Short mmCIF file of C-alpha atoms in Angstrom, two decimals:
data_model
loop_
_atom_site.label_atom_id
_atom_site.label_comp_id
_atom_site.label_asym_id
_atom_site.label_seq_id
_atom_site.Cartn_x
_atom_site.Cartn_y
_atom_site.Cartn_z
CA MET A 1 0.00 0.00 0.00
CA ARG A 2 1.38 3.34 -1.03
CA ILE A 3 0.35 6.61 0.65
CA SER A 4 0.83 9.83 -1.21
CA LYS A 5 2.59 12.73 0.45
CA LEU A 6 -0.55 14.84 0.16
CA GLY A 7 -2.68 12.16 1.84
CA LEU A 8 -0.16 11.80 4.66
CA LEU A 9 0.07 15.56 5.18
CA GLY A 10 -3.72 15.85 5.22
CA ALA A 11 -3.99 13.12 7.86
CA LEU A 12 -1.26 14.74 9.93
CA ALA A 13 -3.02 18.12 9.73
CA CYS A 14 -6.24 16.54 10.99
CA VAL A 15 -4.47 14.96 13.97
CA LEU A 16 -2.69 18.20 14.87
CA ALA A 17 -5.97 20.12 14.73
CA LEU A 18 -7.59 17.89 17.35
CA PRO A 19 -7.57 19.08 20.96
CA ALA A 20 -4.95 17.42 23.14
CA ALA A 21 -7.64 15.56 25.10
CA ALA A 22 -8.95 13.96 21.91
CA GLN A 23 -5.48 12.82 20.85
CA THR A 24 -4.91 10.79 24.01
CA MET A 25 -6.56 7.42 24.17
CA GLN A 26 -7.46 7.58 27.87
CA THR A 27 -10.86 6.47 29.00
CA GLY A 28 -12.74 7.71 32.03
CA PRO A 29 -12.31 10.90 34.03
CA THR A 30 -8.84 12.13 34.86
CA LYS A 31 -7.71 14.21 37.78
CA PRO A 32 -5.46 17.23 37.23
CA SER A 33 -1.94 16.75 38.47
CA PRO A 34 -1.05 18.66 41.66
CA SER A 35 1.31 20.90 39.69
CA VAL A 36 -1.61 22.10 37.55
CA THR A 37 -3.86 23.08 40.43
CA THR A 38 -3.41 26.47 42.02
CA THR A 39 -4.51 27.89 45.32
CA LYS A 40 -7.19 30.49 45.06
CA PRO A 41 -6.91 33.70 47.04
CA ALA A 42 -9.31 33.98 49.93
CA PRO A 43 -12.50 35.97 49.34
CA ALA A 44 -12.12 39.66 50.17
CA SER A 45 -14.47 39.34 53.14
CA SER A 46 -12.20 36.83 54.88
CA LEU A 47 -8.93 38.66 54.23
CA VAL A 48 -7.12 40.10 57.25
CA ASP A 49 -6.30 43.80 56.79
CA ILE A 50 -2.80 44.29 58.14
CA ASN A 51 -3.48 48.01 58.61
CA THR A 52 -6.47 47.55 60.93
CA ALA A 53 -6.50 43.99 62.29
CA ALA A 54 -6.27 43.38 66.02
CA GLU A 55 -3.29 41.54 67.45
CA ASP A 56 -5.30 38.34 68.01
CA GLU A 57 -6.42 38.31 64.34
CA LEU A 58 -2.84 38.65 63.14
CA ASP A 59 -1.66 36.03 65.67
CA LYS A 60 -4.00 33.46 64.07
CA LEU A 61 -2.23 33.69 60.72
CA PRO A 62 0.12 30.75 60.09
CA GLY A 63 3.68 31.52 61.13
CA VAL A 64 2.89 34.93 62.65
CA GLY A 65 2.45 34.46 66.40
CA PRO A 66 2.22 37.18 69.07
CA THR A 67 5.69 38.71 68.57
CA ARG A 68 5.29 39.15 64.82
CA ALA A 69 1.71 40.37 65.29
CA LYS A 70 3.01 43.15 67.55
CA ALA A 71 5.72 43.99 64.99
CA ILE A 72 3.10 44.22 62.23
CA ILE A 73 1.00 46.60 64.34
CA LYS A 74 4.05 48.70 65.24
CA GLY A 75 5.02 49.08 61.55
CA ARG A 76 1.67 50.50 60.39
CA PRO A 77 0.58 51.90 58.01
CA TYR A 78 1.49 49.73 55.02
CA ASN A 79 1.16 50.79 51.40
CA GLY A 80 0.96 47.17 50.27
CA LYS A 81 1.09 43.78 51.90
CA ASP A 82 4.56 43.16 50.46
CA ASP A 83 5.81 45.91 52.79
CA LEU A 84 5.91 43.18 55.45
CA VAL A 85 8.89 41.63 53.62
CA ASN A 86 10.36 44.87 52.29
CA ARG A 87 10.57 46.25 55.85
CA LYS A 88 11.88 42.88 57.13
CA ILE A 89 8.94 42.35 59.50
CA LEU A 90 8.26 38.89 58.01
CA THR A 91 10.57 36.45 56.28
CA PRO A 92 9.74 35.64 52.65
CA SER A 93 8.71 32.09 53.62
CA VAL A 94 6.21 33.29 56.24
CA TYR A 95 4.91 35.98 53.86
CA ASN A 96 4.43 33.42 51.07
CA GLY A 97 2.36 31.31 53.45
CA ILE A 98 -0.06 34.16 54.28
CA LYS A 99 -0.04 36.48 51.24
CA ASN A 100 -3.37 35.09 49.99
CA LYS A 101 -4.94 35.66 53.41
CA ILE A 102 -4.02 39.30 53.96
CA ILE A 103 -4.68 42.71 52.44
CA ALA A 104 -3.40 46.24 53.11
CA LYS A 105 -6.34 48.60 52.66
CA GLN A 106 -5.56 52.26 52.36
CA GLY A 107 -7.57 54.42 54.70
#
């Protein structure tokens, strides 16, 4: 059996035009890999405002504790939540753990 170049190119074009999911021969539902999933930021109503939050609210954030909560309060006001790292109040690792849970509202 002989396949012409045009026939082969046409078949290849059809395969390349299919969505990636159609090209795989998997059956049944698949779960996204952990690297594909992302964490969603908390809704605005549940965010802790670092410019107005009480010490006990800040203390509840993971990795903050009472000493860092007091330091956050002492350093107010903040122009942005990244000021916590820029001013060396929090380490980058602690900040990365809470950045989706905090906000710095301007008042």
